[in-house]
């Protein structure tokens, strides 16, 4: 069942996201050796450890939120078509977060296709599940798609989050919980909506 997003506002959206992590974070992540929450927390933790700005940390933390918010449900290795979790996540985030964070969610799948087209060795970084989803998502970009993608003003940040996406798949990495990042997430909401 799709959550009810109509009750969300600046004051409760971070708690809503925290609840998603708490209730559904233990779900399997695309056949990877980590859960959904572990995957997103690892990306955010790696970003923080490397001194990335808060928008990258939060972008990494929330890039896969659409697996939880999509009316199409979550990915399964037997899927024969894409479930467009990136669009589902961005549709929720864009109401509350700056465009850079929303774009890191909306375009992290496109970024995989972009990197596979422009950096052929990137394909070797992909896990088996990520290779499977690449096929469902259209494969490497065409030259026309590459040119259009490069016009995005948030391209650099989207690519950074994509690399964090691939990095956040360690079966035994220790990370803080969502609560550690919650104040940062709230700052991004306040930056977008104002604190009045």
mmCIF file of C-alpha atoms in Angstrom:
data_model
loop_
_atom_site.group_PDB
_atom_site.id
_atom_site.type_symbol
_atom_site.label_atom_id
_atom_site.label_comp_id
_atom_site.label_asym_id
_atom_site.label_seq_id
_atom_site.Cartn_x
_atom_site.Cartn_y
_atom_site.Cartn_z
ATOM 1 C CA UNK A 1 0.000 0.000 0.000
ATOM 2 C CA UNK A 2 1.263 3.474 -0.876
ATOM 3 C CA UNK A 3 1.736 5.743 2.147
ATOM 4 C CA UNK A 4 -0.440 8.850 2.473
ATOM 5 C CA UNK A 5 1.820 11.785 1.625
ATOM 6 C CA UNK A 6 -0.868 14.455 1.897
ATOM 7 C CA UNK A 7 -0.359 14.838 5.652
ATOM 8 C CA UNK A 8 3.349 15.590 5.346
ATOM 9 C CA UNK A 9 4.800 18.998 6.135
ATOM 10 C CA UNK A 10 8.072 20.598 7.116
ATOM 11 C CA UNK A 11 7.615 19.617 10.733
ATOM 12 C CA UNK A 12 6.869 15.918 10.287
ATOM 13 C CA UNK A 13 8.581 14.819 7.071
ATOM 14 C CA UNK A 14 11.846 13.877 8.798
ATOM 15 C CA UNK A 15 9.956 11.770 11.344
ATOM 16 C CA UNK A 16 8.056 10.161 8.455
ATOM 17 C CA UNK A 17 11.346 9.214 6.765
ATOM 18 C CA UNK A 18 12.770 7.973 10.077
ATOM 19 C CA UNK A 19 9.698 5.767 10.472
ATOM 20 C CA UNK A 20 10.250 4.321 6.996
ATOM 21 C CA UNK A 21 13.830 3.430 7.921
ATOM 22 C CA UNK A 22 12.630 1.872 11.174
ATOM 23 C CA UNK A 23 9.728 -0.121 9.743
ATOM 24 C CA UNK A 24 11.069 -1.143 6.360
ATOM 25 C CA UNK A 25 14.819 -0.713 6.532
ATOM 26 C CA UNK A 26 15.435 -4.411 7.119
ATOM 27 C CA UNK A 27 13.991 -5.330 3.720
ATOM 28 C CA UNK A 28 16.287 -7.027 1.260
ATOM 29 C CA UNK A 29 18.113 -4.698 -1.101
ATOM 30 C CA UNK A 30 18.091 -5.970 -4.687
ATOM 31 C CA UNK A 31 19.747 -9.253 -3.861
ATOM 32 C CA UNK A 32 22.739 -7.411 -2.354
ATOM 33 C CA UNK A 33 24.439 -8.475 0.920
ATOM 34 C CA UNK A 34 22.929 -5.487 2.765
ATOM 35 C CA UNK A 35 19.440 -4.371 3.739
ATOM 36 C CA UNK A 36 17.798 -1.281 2.269
ATOM 37 C CA UNK A 37 18.615 0.806 5.347
ATOM 38 C CA UNK A 38 22.199 -0.449 5.509
ATOM 39 C CA UNK A 39 22.692 0.475 1.861
ATOM 40 C CA UNK A 40 21.476 4.059 2.254
ATOM 41 C CA UNK A 41 23.162 4.579 5.630
ATOM 42 C CA UNK A 42 26.450 3.301 4.224
ATOM 43 C CA UNK A 43 26.346 5.764 1.340
ATOM 44 C CA UNK A 44 25.640 8.651 3.713
ATOM 45 C CA UNK A 45 28.322 7.513 6.163
ATOM 46 C CA UNK A 46 30.966 7.204 3.441
ATOM 47 C CA UNK A 47 30.052 10.695 2.220
ATOM 48 C CA UNK A 48 30.313 12.108 5.746
ATOM 49 C CA UNK A 49 33.626 10.353 6.416
ATOM 50 C CA UNK A 50 35.011 11.910 3.233
ATOM 51 C CA UNK A 51 33.949 15.417 4.188
ATOM 52 C CA UNK A 52 31.249 15.766 1.538
ATOM 53 C CA UNK A 53 28.754 18.625 1.905
ATOM 54 C CA UNK A 54 25.467 17.931 3.639
ATOM 55 C CA UNK A 55 23.521 17.938 0.362
ATOM 56 C CA UNK A 56 25.593 14.974 -0.855
ATOM 57 C CA UNK A 57 25.259 13.143 2.465
ATOM 58 C CA UNK A 58 21.483 13.604 2.496
ATOM 59 C CA UNK A 59 21.272 12.834 -1.227
ATOM 60 C CA UNK A 60 23.042 9.531 -0.625
ATOM 61 C CA UNK A 61 20.870 8.805 2.412
ATOM 62 C CA UNK A 62 17.622 9.318 0.515
ATOM 63 C CA UNK A 63 18.452 8.307 -3.063
ATOM 64 C CA UNK A 64 16.613 4.964 -2.823
ATOM 65 C CA UNK A 65 13.655 6.154 -0.741
ATOM 66 C CA UNK A 66 11.439 5.383 -3.736
ATOM 67 C CA UNK A 67 11.804 1.667 -3.040
ATOM 68 C CA UNK A 68 9.594 2.394 -0.022
ATOM 69 C CA UNK A 69 7.275 5.009 -1.509
ATOM 70 C CA UNK A 70 6.567 3.511 -4.933
ATOM 71 C CA UNK A 71 3.073 2.302 -5.710
ATOM 72 C CA UNK A 72 4.780 -0.333 -7.869
ATOM 73 C CA UNK A 73 6.462 -1.973 -4.892
ATOM 74 C CA UNK A 74 10.118 -2.817 -4.515
ATOM 75 C CA UNK A 75 12.498 -4.394 -6.961
ATOM 76 C CA UNK A 76 12.749 -8.164 -7.190
ATOM 77 C CA UNK A 77 15.560 -10.038 -9.012
ATOM 78 C CA UNK A 78 12.964 -11.764 -11.205
ATOM 79 C CA UNK A 79 11.635 -8.443 -12.525
ATOM 80 C CA UNK A 80 11.396 -8.151 -16.295
ATOM 81 C CA UNK A 81 10.602 -4.438 -16.323
ATOM 82 C CA UNK A 82 11.715 -1.422 -14.336
ATOM 83 C CA UNK A 83 9.678 -0.208 -11.354
ATOM 84 C CA UNK A 84 10.899 3.431 -11.607
ATOM 85 C CA UNK A 85 11.709 3.778 -7.916
ATOM 86 C CA UNK A 86 13.750 6.884 -8.684
ATOM 87 C CA UNK A 87 10.673 8.772 -9.910
ATOM 88 C CA UNK A 88 8.558 7.584 -6.980
ATOM 89 C CA UNK A 89 11.159 8.821 -4.508
ATOM 90 C CA UNK A 90 11.692 12.154 -6.219
ATOM 91 C CA UNK A 91 7.950 12.808 -6.297
ATOM 92 C CA UNK A 92 7.915 12.711 -2.492
ATOM 93 C CA UNK A 93 11.223 14.504 -1.913
ATOM 94 C CA UNK A 94 10.670 17.420 -4.302
ATOM 95 C CA UNK A 95 8.015 18.890 -2.010
ATOM 96 C CA UNK A 96 10.471 19.235 0.857
ATOM 97 C CA UNK A 97 14.062 19.208 -0.379
ATOM 98 C CA UNK A 98 16.282 21.383 -2.585
ATOM 99 C CA UNK A 99 16.455 20.350 -6.232
ATOM 100 C CA UNK A 100 19.982 19.000 -5.822
ATOM 101 C CA UNK A 101 18.759 16.332 -3.385
ATOM 102 C CA UNK A 102 15.665 15.557 -5.425
ATOM 103 C CA UNK A 103 17.826 15.264 -8.548
ATOM 104 C CA UNK A 104 20.231 12.887 -6.792
ATOM 105 C CA UNK A 105 17.214 10.631 -6.241
ATOM 106 C CA UNK A 106 15.495 11.185 -9.594
ATOM 107 C CA UNK A 107 18.637 10.713 -11.694
ATOM 108 C CA UNK A 108 20.766 8.158 -9.831
ATOM 109 C CA UNK A 109 19.545 5.465 -12.225
ATOM 110 C CA UNK A 110 20.250 7.692 -15.222
ATOM 111 C CA UNK A 111 23.692 8.368 -13.737
ATOM 112 C CA UNK A 112 24.471 4.649 -13.866
ATOM 113 C CA UNK A 113 23.474 4.573 -17.534
ATOM 114 C CA UNK A 114 25.520 7.750 -18.112
ATOM 115 C CA UNK A 115 28.659 6.422 -16.448
ATOM 116 C CA UNK A 116 28.414 3.121 -18.311
ATOM 117 C CA UNK A 117 28.301 5.126 -21.547
ATOM 118 C CA UNK A 118 31.058 7.637 -20.751
ATOM 119 C CA UNK A 119 33.392 5.587 -18.523
ATOM 120 C CA UNK A 120 33.399 1.998 -19.805
ATOM 121 C CA UNK A 121 35.369 0.757 -16.791
ATOM 122 C CA UNK A 122 32.503 1.865 -14.553
ATOM 123 C CA UNK A 123 30.545 -1.192 -15.635
ATOM 124 C CA UNK A 124 33.101 -3.342 -13.802
ATOM 125 C CA UNK A 125 32.071 -1.700 -10.508
ATOM 126 C CA UNK A 126 28.492 -2.876 -10.836
ATOM 127 C CA UNK A 127 27.190 -5.754 -8.770
ATOM 128 C CA UNK A 128 25.290 -8.577 -10.435
ATOM 129 C CA UNK A 129 21.967 -7.051 -9.357
ATOM 130 C CA UNK A 130 23.006 -3.639 -10.658
ATOM 131 C CA UNK A 131 23.913 -5.140 -14.031
ATOM 132 C CA UNK A 132 20.460 -6.756 -14.179
ATOM 133 C CA UNK A 133 18.679 -3.501 -13.385
ATOM 134 C CA UNK A 134 20.841 -1.667 -15.934
ATOM 135 C CA UNK A 135 19.325 -3.881 -18.620
ATOM 136 C CA UNK A 136 15.810 -3.158 -17.345
ATOM 137 C CA UNK A 137 16.587 0.565 -17.246
ATOM 138 C CA UNK A 138 17.667 0.835 -20.870
ATOM 139 C CA UNK A 139 21.379 0.041 -20.817
ATOM 140 C CA UNK A 140 24.144 2.621 -21.356
ATOM 141 C CA UNK A 141 22.970 6.009 -22.639
ATOM 142 C CA UNK A 142 23.060 6.995 -26.281
ATOM 143 C CA UNK A 143 25.140 10.008 -27.328
ATOM 144 C CA UNK A 144 21.975 12.123 -27.411
ATOM 145 C CA UNK A 145 21.000 11.026 -23.913
ATOM 146 C CA UNK A 146 24.515 11.772 -22.648
ATOM 147 C CA UNK A 147 24.378 15.313 -24.049
ATOM 148 C CA UNK A 148 20.978 15.956 -22.481
ATOM 149 C CA UNK A 149 22.055 14.514 -19.128
ATOM 150 C CA UNK A 150 25.180 16.671 -19.022
ATOM 151 C CA UNK A 151 22.981 19.775 -19.180
ATOM 152 C CA UNK A 152 21.640 19.129 -15.661
ATOM 153 C CA UNK A 153 23.001 21.846 -13.326
ATOM 154 C CA UNK A 154 23.309 19.243 -10.541
ATOM 155 C CA UNK A 155 25.304 16.780 -12.661
ATOM 156 C CA UNK A 156 28.372 16.741 -10.403
ATOM 157 C CA UNK A 157 26.349 15.977 -7.258
ATOM 158 C CA UNK A 158 24.241 13.337 -9.028
ATOM 159 C CA UNK A 159 27.429 11.539 -10.125
ATOM 160 C CA UNK A 160 28.876 11.741 -6.605
ATOM 161 C CA UNK A 161 25.760 10.110 -5.163
ATOM 162 C CA UNK A 162 25.893 7.430 -7.874
ATOM 163 C CA UNK A 163 29.400 6.456 -6.809
ATOM 164 C CA UNK A 164 28.204 6.359 -3.189
ATOM 165 C CA UNK A 165 25.327 4.141 -4.329
ATOM 166 C CA UNK A 166 27.808 1.566 -5.653
ATOM 167 C CA UNK A 167 30.007 1.921 -2.548
ATOM 168 C CA UNK A 168 27.221 1.284 -0.027
ATOM 169 C CA UNK A 169 27.035 -2.490 -0.334
ATOM 170 C CA UNK A 170 29.390 -3.804 2.383
ATOM 171 C CA UNK A 171 27.963 -6.713 4.398
ATOM 172 C CA UNK A 172 29.834 -5.794 7.589
ATOM 173 C CA UNK A 173 30.196 -1.998 7.623
ATOM 174 C CA UNK A 174 29.277 -0.202 10.843
ATOM 175 C CA UNK A 175 27.209 2.963 10.430
ATOM 176 C CA UNK A 176 25.249 5.275 12.678
ATOM 177 C CA UNK A 177 21.478 4.991 12.488
ATOM 178 C CA UNK A 178 19.098 7.392 10.774
ATOM 179 C CA UNK A 179 18.863 9.505 13.947
ATOM 180 C CA UNK A 180 22.475 10.579 13.447
ATOM 181 C CA UNK A 181 21.581 12.135 10.103
ATOM 182 C CA UNK A 182 18.111 13.433 11.042
ATOM 183 C CA UNK A 183 19.274 16.954 12.032
ATOM 184 C CA UNK A 184 21.071 17.224 8.695
ATOM 185 C CA UNK A 185 17.946 16.068 6.849
ATOM 186 C CA UNK A 186 15.911 18.693 8.714
ATOM 187 C CA UNK A 187 18.419 21.411 7.774
ATOM 188 C CA UNK A 188 17.946 20.513 4.115
ATOM 189 C CA UNK A 189 14.150 20.736 4.510
ATOM 190 C CA UNK A 190 14.460 24.100 6.275
ATOM 191 C CA UNK A 191 16.841 25.347 3.578
ATOM 192 C CA UNK A 192 14.284 24.521 0.920
ATOM 193 C CA UNK A 193 11.126 25.658 2.698
ATOM 194 C CA UNK A 194 12.499 28.352 4.972
ATOM 195 C CA UNK A 195 12.419 28.202 8.749
ATOM 196 C CA UNK A 196 9.574 30.654 9.363
#
